[in-house]
Coordinates of C-alpha atoms and ligand atoms in Angstrom, one line a residue:
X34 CA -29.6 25.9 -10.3
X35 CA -26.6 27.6 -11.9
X36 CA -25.1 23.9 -13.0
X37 CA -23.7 23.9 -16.5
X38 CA -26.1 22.2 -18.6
X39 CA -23.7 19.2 -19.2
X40 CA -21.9 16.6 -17.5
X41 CA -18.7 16.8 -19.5
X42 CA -19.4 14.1 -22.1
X43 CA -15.4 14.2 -22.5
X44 CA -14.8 12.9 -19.0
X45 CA -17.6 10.8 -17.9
X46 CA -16.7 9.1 -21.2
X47 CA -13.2 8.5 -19.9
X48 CA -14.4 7.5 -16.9
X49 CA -17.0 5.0 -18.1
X50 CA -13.9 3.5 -20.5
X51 CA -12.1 3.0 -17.1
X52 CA -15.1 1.1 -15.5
X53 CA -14.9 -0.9 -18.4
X54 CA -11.2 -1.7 -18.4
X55 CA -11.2 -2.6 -14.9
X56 CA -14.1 -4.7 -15.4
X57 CA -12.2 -6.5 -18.6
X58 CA -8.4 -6.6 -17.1
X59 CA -6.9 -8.2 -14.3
X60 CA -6.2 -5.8 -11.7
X61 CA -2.6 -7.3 -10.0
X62 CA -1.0 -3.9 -8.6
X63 CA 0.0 -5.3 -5.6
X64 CA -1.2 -1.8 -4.0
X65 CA -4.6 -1.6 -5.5
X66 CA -8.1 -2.4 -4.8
X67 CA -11.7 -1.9 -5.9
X68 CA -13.4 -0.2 -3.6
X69 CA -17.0 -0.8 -1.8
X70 CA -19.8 1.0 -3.1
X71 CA -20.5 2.6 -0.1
X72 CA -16.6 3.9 0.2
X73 CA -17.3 5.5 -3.3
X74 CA -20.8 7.2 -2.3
X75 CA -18.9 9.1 0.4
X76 CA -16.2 10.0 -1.7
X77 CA -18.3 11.4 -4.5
X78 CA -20.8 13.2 -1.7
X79 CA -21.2 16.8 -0.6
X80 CA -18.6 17.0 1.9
X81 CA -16.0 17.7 -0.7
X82 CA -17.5 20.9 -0.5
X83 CA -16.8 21.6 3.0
X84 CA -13.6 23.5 4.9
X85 CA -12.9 22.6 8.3
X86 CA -8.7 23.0 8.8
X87 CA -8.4 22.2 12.6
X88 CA -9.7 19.1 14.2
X89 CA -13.2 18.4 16.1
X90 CA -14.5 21.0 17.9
X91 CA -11.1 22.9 17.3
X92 CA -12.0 24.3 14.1
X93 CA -10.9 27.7 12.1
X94 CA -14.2 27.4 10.1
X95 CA -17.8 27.8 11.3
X96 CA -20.3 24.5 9.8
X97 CA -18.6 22.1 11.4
X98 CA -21.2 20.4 13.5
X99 CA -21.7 17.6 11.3
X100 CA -17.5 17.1 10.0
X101 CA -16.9 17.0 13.5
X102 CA -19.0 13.8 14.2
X103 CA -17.5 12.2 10.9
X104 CA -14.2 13.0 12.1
X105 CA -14.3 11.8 15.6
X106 CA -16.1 8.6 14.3
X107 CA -13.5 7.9 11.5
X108 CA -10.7 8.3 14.6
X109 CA -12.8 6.2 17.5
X110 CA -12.9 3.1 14.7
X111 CA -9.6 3.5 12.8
X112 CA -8.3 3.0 17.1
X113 CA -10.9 -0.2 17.8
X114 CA -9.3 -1.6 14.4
X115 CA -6.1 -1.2 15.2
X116 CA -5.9 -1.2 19.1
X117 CA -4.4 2.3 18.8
X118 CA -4.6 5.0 22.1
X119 CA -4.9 7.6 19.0
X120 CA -5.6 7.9 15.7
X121 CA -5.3 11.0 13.2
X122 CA -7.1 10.4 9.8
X123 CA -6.1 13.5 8.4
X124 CA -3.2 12.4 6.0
X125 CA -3.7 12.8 2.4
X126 CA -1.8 9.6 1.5
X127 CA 0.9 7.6 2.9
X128 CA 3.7 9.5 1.9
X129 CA 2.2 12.8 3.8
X130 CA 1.3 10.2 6.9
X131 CA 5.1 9.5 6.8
X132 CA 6.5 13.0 6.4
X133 CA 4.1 14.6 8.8
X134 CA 5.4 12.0 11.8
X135 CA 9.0 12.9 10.6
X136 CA 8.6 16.5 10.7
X137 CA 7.0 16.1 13.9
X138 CA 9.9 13.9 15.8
X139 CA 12.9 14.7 13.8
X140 CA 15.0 17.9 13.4
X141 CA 16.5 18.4 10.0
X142 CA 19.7 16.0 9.7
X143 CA 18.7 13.9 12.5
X144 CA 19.4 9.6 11.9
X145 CA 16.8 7.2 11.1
X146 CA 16.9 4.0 9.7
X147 CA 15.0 2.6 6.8
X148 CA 15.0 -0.3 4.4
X149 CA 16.4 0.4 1.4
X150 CA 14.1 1.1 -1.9
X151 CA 15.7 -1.4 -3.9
X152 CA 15.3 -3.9 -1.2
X153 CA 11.5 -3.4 -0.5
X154 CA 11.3 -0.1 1.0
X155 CA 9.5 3.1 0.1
X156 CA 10.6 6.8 -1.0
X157 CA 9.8 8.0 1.8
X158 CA 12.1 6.0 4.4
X159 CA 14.9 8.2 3.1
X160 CA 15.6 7.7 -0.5
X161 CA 17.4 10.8 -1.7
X162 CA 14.8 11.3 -4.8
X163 CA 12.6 12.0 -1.6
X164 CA 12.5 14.5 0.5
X165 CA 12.9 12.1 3.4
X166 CA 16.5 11.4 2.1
X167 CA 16.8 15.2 1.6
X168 CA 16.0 16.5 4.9
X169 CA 17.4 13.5 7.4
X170 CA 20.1 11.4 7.6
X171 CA 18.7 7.8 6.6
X172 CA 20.9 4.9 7.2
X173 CA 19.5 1.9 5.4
X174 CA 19.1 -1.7 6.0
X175 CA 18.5 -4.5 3.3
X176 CA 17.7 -8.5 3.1
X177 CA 20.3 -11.2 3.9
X178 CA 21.1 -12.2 0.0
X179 CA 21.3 -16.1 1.2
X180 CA 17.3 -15.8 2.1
X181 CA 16.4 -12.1 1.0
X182 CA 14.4 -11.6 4.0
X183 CA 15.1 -8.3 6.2
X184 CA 18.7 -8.4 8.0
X185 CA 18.0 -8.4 11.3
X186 CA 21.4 -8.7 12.4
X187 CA 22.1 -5.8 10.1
X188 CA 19.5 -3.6 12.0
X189 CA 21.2 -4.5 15.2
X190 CA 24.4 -3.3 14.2
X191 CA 23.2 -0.4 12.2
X192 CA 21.1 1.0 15.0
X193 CA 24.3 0.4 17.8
X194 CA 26.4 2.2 15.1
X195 CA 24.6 5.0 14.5
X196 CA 21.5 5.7 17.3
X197 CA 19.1 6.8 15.0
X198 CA 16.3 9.1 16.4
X199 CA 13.7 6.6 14.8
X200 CA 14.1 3.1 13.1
X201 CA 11.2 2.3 10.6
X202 CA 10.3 -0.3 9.1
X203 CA 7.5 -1.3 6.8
X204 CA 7.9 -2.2 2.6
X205 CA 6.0 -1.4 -1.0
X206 CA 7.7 -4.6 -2.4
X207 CA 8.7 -7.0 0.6
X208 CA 6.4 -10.7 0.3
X209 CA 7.2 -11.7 3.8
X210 CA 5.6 -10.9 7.7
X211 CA 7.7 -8.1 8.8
X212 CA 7.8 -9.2 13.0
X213 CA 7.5 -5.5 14.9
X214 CA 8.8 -7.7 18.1
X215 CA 12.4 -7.4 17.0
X216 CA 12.0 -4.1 16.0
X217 CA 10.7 -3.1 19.1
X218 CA 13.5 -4.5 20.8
X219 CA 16.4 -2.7 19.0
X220 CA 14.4 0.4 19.3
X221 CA 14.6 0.0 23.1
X222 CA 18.1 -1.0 23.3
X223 CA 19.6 2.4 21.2
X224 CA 17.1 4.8 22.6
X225 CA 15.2 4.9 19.7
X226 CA 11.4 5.3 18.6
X227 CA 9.6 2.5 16.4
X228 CA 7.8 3.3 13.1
X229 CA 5.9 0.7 11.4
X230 CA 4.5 2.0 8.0
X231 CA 1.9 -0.4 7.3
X232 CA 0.9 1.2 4.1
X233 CA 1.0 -2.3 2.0
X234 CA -0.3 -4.4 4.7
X235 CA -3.0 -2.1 6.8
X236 CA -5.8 -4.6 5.6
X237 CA -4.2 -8.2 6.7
X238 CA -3.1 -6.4 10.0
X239 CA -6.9 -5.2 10.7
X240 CA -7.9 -9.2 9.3
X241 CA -5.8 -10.4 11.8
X242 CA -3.6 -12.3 9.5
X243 CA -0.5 -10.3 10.2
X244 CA 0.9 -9.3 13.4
X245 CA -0.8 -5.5 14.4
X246 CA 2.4 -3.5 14.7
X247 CA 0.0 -1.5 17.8
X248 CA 0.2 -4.6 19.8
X249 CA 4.2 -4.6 19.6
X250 CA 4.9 -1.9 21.0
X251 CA 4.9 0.5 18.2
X252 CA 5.5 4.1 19.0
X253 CA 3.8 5.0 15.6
X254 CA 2.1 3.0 13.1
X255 CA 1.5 5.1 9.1
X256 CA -0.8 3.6 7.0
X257 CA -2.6 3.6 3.2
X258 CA -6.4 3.0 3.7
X259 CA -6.8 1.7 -0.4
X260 CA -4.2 -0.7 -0.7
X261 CA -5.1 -4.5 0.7
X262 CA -7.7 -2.3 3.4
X263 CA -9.7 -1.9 0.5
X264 CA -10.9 2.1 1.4
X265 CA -10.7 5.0 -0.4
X266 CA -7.4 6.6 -1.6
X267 CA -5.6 8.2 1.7
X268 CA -3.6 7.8 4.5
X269 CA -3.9 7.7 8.3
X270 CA -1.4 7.8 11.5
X271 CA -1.7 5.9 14.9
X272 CA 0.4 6.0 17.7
X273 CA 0.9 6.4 21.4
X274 CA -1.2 8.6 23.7
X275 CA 2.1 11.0 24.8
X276 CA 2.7 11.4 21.0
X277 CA -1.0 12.5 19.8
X278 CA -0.5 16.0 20.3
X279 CA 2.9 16.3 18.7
X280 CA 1.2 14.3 15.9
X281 CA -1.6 16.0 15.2
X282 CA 0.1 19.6 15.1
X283 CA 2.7 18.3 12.3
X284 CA -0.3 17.1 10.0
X285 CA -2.3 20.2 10.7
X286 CA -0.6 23.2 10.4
X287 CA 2.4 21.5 10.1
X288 CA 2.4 19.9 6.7
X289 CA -1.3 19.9 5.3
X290 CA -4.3 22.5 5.0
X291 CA -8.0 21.9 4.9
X292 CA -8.6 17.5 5.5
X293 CA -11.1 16.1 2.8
X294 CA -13.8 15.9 4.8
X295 CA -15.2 13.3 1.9
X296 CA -12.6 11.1 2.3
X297 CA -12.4 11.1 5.7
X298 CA -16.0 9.8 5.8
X299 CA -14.9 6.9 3.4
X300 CA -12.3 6.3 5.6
X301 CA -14.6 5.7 8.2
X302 CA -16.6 3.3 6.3
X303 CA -14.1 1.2 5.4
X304 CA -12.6 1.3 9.2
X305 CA -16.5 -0.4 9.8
X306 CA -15.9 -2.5 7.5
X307 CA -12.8 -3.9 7.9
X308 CA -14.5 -4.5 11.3
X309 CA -16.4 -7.5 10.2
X310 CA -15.9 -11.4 9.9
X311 CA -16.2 -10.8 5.8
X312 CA -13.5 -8.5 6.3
X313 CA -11.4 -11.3 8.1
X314 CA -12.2 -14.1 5.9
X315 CA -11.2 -11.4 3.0
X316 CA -7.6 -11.1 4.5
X317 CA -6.9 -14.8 4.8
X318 CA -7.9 -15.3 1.3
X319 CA -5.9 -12.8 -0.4
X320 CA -2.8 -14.5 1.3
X321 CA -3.8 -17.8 0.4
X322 CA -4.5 -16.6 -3.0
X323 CA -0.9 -15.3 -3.2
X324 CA 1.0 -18.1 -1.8
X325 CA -1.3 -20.0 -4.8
X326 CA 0.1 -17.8 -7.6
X327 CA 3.0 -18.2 -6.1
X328 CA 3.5 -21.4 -6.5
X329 CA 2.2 -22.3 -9.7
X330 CA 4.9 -19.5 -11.3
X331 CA 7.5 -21.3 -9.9
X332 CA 5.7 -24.5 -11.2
X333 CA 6.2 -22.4 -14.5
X334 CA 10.0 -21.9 -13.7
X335 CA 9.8 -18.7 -12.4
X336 CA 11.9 -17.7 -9.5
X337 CA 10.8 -15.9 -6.9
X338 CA 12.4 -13.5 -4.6
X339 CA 12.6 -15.5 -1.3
X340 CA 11.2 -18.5 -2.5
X341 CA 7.6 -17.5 -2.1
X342 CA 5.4 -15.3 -0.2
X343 CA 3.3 -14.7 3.1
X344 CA 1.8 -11.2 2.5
X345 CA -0.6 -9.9 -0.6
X346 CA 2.2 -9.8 -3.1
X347 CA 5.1 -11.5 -4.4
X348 CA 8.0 -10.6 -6.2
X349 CA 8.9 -12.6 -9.3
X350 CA 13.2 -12.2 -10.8
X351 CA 12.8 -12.5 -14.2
X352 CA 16.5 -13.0 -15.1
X353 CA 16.7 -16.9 -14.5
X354 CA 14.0 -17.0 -16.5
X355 CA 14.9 -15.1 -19.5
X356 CA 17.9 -13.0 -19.0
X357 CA 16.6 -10.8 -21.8
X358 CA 13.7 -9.8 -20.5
X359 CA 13.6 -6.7 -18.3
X360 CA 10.8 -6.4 -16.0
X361 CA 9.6 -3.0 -17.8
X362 CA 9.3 -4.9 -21.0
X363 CA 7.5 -7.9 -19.4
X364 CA 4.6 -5.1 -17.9
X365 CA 4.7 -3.5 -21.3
X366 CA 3.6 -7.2 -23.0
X367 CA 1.3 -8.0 -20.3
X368 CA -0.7 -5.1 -20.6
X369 CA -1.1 -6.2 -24.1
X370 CA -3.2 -9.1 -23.1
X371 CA -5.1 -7.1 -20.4
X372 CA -3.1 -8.2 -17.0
X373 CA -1.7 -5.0 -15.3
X374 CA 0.9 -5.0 -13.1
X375 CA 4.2 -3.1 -12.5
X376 CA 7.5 -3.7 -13.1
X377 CA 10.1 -3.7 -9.7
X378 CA 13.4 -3.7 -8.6
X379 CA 14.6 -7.0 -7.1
X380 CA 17.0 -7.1 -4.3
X381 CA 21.0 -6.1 -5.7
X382 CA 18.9 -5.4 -8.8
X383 CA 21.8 -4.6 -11.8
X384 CA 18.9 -2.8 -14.3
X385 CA 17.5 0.5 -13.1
X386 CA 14.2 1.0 -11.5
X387 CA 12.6 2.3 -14.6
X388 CA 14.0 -0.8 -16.2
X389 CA 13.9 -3.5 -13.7
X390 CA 14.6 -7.2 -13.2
X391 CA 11.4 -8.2 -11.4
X392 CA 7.9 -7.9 -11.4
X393 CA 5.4 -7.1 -8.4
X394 CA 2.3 -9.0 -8.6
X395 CA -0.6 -9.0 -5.7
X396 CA -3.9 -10.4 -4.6
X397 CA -5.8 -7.8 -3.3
X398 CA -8.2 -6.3 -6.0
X399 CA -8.8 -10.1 -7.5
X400 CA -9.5 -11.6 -4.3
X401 CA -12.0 -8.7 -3.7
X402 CA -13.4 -10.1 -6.9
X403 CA -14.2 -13.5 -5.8
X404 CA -11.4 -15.1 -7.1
X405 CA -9.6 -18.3 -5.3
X406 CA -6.8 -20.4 -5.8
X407 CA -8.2 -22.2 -9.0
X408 CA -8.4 -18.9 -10.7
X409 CA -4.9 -18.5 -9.5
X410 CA -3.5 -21.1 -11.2
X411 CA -4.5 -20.3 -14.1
X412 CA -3.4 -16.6 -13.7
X413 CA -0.3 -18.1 -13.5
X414 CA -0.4 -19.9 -17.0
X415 CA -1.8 -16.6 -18.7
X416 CA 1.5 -14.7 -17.5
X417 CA 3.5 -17.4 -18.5
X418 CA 2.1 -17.2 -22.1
X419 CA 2.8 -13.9 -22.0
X420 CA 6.3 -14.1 -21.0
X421 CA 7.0 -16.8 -23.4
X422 CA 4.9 -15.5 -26.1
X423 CA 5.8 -12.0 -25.7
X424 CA 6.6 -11.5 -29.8
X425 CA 3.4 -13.1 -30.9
X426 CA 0.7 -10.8 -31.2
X427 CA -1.7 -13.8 -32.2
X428 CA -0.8 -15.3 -28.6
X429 CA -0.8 -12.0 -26.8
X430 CA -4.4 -12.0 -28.1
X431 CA -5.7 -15.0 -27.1
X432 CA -4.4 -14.5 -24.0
X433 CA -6.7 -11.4 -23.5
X434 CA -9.3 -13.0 -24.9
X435 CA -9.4 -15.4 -22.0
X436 CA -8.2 -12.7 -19.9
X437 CA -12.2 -11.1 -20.9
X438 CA -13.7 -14.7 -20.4
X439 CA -12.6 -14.8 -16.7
X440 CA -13.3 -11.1 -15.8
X441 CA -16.8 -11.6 -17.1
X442 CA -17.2 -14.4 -14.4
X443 CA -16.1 -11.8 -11.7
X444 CA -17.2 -8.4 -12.3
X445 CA -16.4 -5.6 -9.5
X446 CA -18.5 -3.0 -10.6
X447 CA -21.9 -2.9 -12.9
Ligands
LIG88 N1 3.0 3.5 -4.9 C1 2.7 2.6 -3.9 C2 2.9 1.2 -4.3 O1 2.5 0.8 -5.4 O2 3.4 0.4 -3.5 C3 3.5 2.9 -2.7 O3 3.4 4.3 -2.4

């Protein structure tokens, strides 16, 4: 065999440190998970080594007998799970889901509406850092400040004002249901077509805990497959039968080359296994889990951004509870004592977004761990010593300390 005779000490090391620290840390990125060990067989297997640009049995490459079958299996489950009429899971990631429907249904400096980044949104429903603000012409919506939940009333008015091409909706850091139904009904009324990006909430739509965007009359639906649907890192697109072919062109030629064969056969295991009862039973806990840690940081006097949640995640405003303490500095401190996180904007936040006001804190990976609502609560106290504490390294330590102690009673990976 020609291999080189090592296995790269230098990174396998690195990689076994990571093992270890997410074995030792809490893992509350609202938009991460630990994988199955069958998702991460199929990741690491031999079809990384395969090119098959095209789609099955329409392929530019010769080999394909067996990519085709993974491919057309990965599509036939990721439409059972989702009630879809079709399914392309060639996207690389969510954002390349996103572009590839926009450069298939939009023409440079077309309208489309989108919520706002600093009200929940992503980058890609037309930021200008992105080049979905670059190329179209995004309107956006926000939250109602009384309630911070999405403005309806201002996605009525916004959508009569401006007939957008396509109104989106979806969020990275929104902690309530998003209801497609009204969605769906502006849509109809200006002419327009209905994107639901489900990146953040892919795996408590397939649970069944969250409405399925598919059975609202969603035109398209974009998704992450690693976030709360627990598969490997990639994204996927579903939508109607009379756009599949429009669809699938933008993805391939249109915005990507070669799919990863690798993932797409990971994505198909996790499509079976969001499939199951445990899969269901999953979902319900990880909300449950965040409405617990919810609530016992408000018991601890912090104030949350719409008074609670009903998703994976909630968002936490620092500034009533320390108007000092920037969300960036309050991630920087929890790290310290082994709970990672990230720092986020809150709605009308005054700091900027490498700064913050908020945190974003989510169930999905510690729920995947076994954790319940006990554990939550005292999740809850450890970031509350932290944020009180933040100046004591003594206290910072003892918090990861006991950070280690309740890892060790829930370990993802050997
Ligand atoms: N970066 C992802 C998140 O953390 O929500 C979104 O792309």
């Amino acid at each position: 065999m020609p291999w080189p005779p090592n296995d790269d000490d230098e990174i396998f090391g690195l990689i076994d440190r990571e093992v270890e620290r997410q074995n030792t840390t809490l893992q509350l990125i609202a938009s991460e998970n630990f994988t199955s060990p069958a998702v991460l067989r199929a990741t690491g297997s031999v079809l990384t080594n395969k090119y098959s640009e095209g789609y099955p049995s329409k392929r530019y490459y010769g080999g394909n007998e067996v990519i085709d079958q993974i491919e057309e299996i990965a599509r036939e489950r990721a439409k059972e799970l989702f009630r879809a009429p079709h399914a392309n899971v060639q996207p690389h990631a969510g954002a390349n889901a996103n572009m590839a429907v926009y450069l298939a249904l939009l023409k440079p400096g077309d309208k489309v509406l989108g919520l706002r980044l600093d009200q929940g949104g992503h980058l890609t429903h037309g930021s200008p850092v992105n080049a979905s603000g670059k190329l179209y012409d995004f309107v956006s919506y926000g939250v109602t400040p009384s309630d911070e939940r999405i403005d309806l009333d201002q996605v009525r008015d916004l959508a009569r004002e401006h007939r957008p091409k396509i109104i989106v909706t979806g969020a990275t850091a929104y902690p309530r249901v998003i209801d497609p139904a009204p969605f769906r009904q502006v849509a109809d009324e200006v002419g327009a077509l209905f994107m639901f990006d489900a990146a953040h909430i892919a795996g408590l739509v397939a649970g069944g805990v969250h409405p399925n965007p598919m059975d609202h009359g969603a035109d398209i639906m974009t998704l992450t497959t690693h976030k709360t649907l627990r598969g490997p890192r990639a994204g996927a697109i579903l939508c109607t039968s009379e756009l599949a072919e429009t669809i699938d062109k933008s993805v391939f030629p249109g915005l990507q080359g070669g799919p990863l064969d690798h993932v797409i056969a990971a994505k198909a295991i996790s499509f079976a296994e969001a499939m199951t009862q445990e899969f269901k039973d999953y979902a319900a806990q990880i909300v449950r889990n965040a409405a617990a840690l919810a609530e016992a940081l408000a018991e601890h006097g912090l104030r949350l951004v719409s008074g609670g949640t009903d998703n994976h995640l909630m968002l936490v405003d620092l500034r009533s509870f320390d108007p000092e303490l920037s969300g960036k500095k309050a991630r920087l401190a929890l790290d310290r004592s082994g709970i990672s996180l990230n720092e986020n904007t809150v709605p009308d936040d005054p700091r900027p977004p490498y700064i913050t006001s908020g945190l974003r804190i989510g169930t999905p990976a510690v729920t995947t761990q076994g954790m319940g609502e006990p554990e939550m609560a005292t999740i809850a106290g450890l970031i509350h010593r932290v944020l009180v504490g933040r100046a004591d390294d003594a206290e910072l330590s003892s918090v990861r300390d006991e950070v280690v102690s309740l890892c060790s009673k829930f370990t993802p990976y050997d």
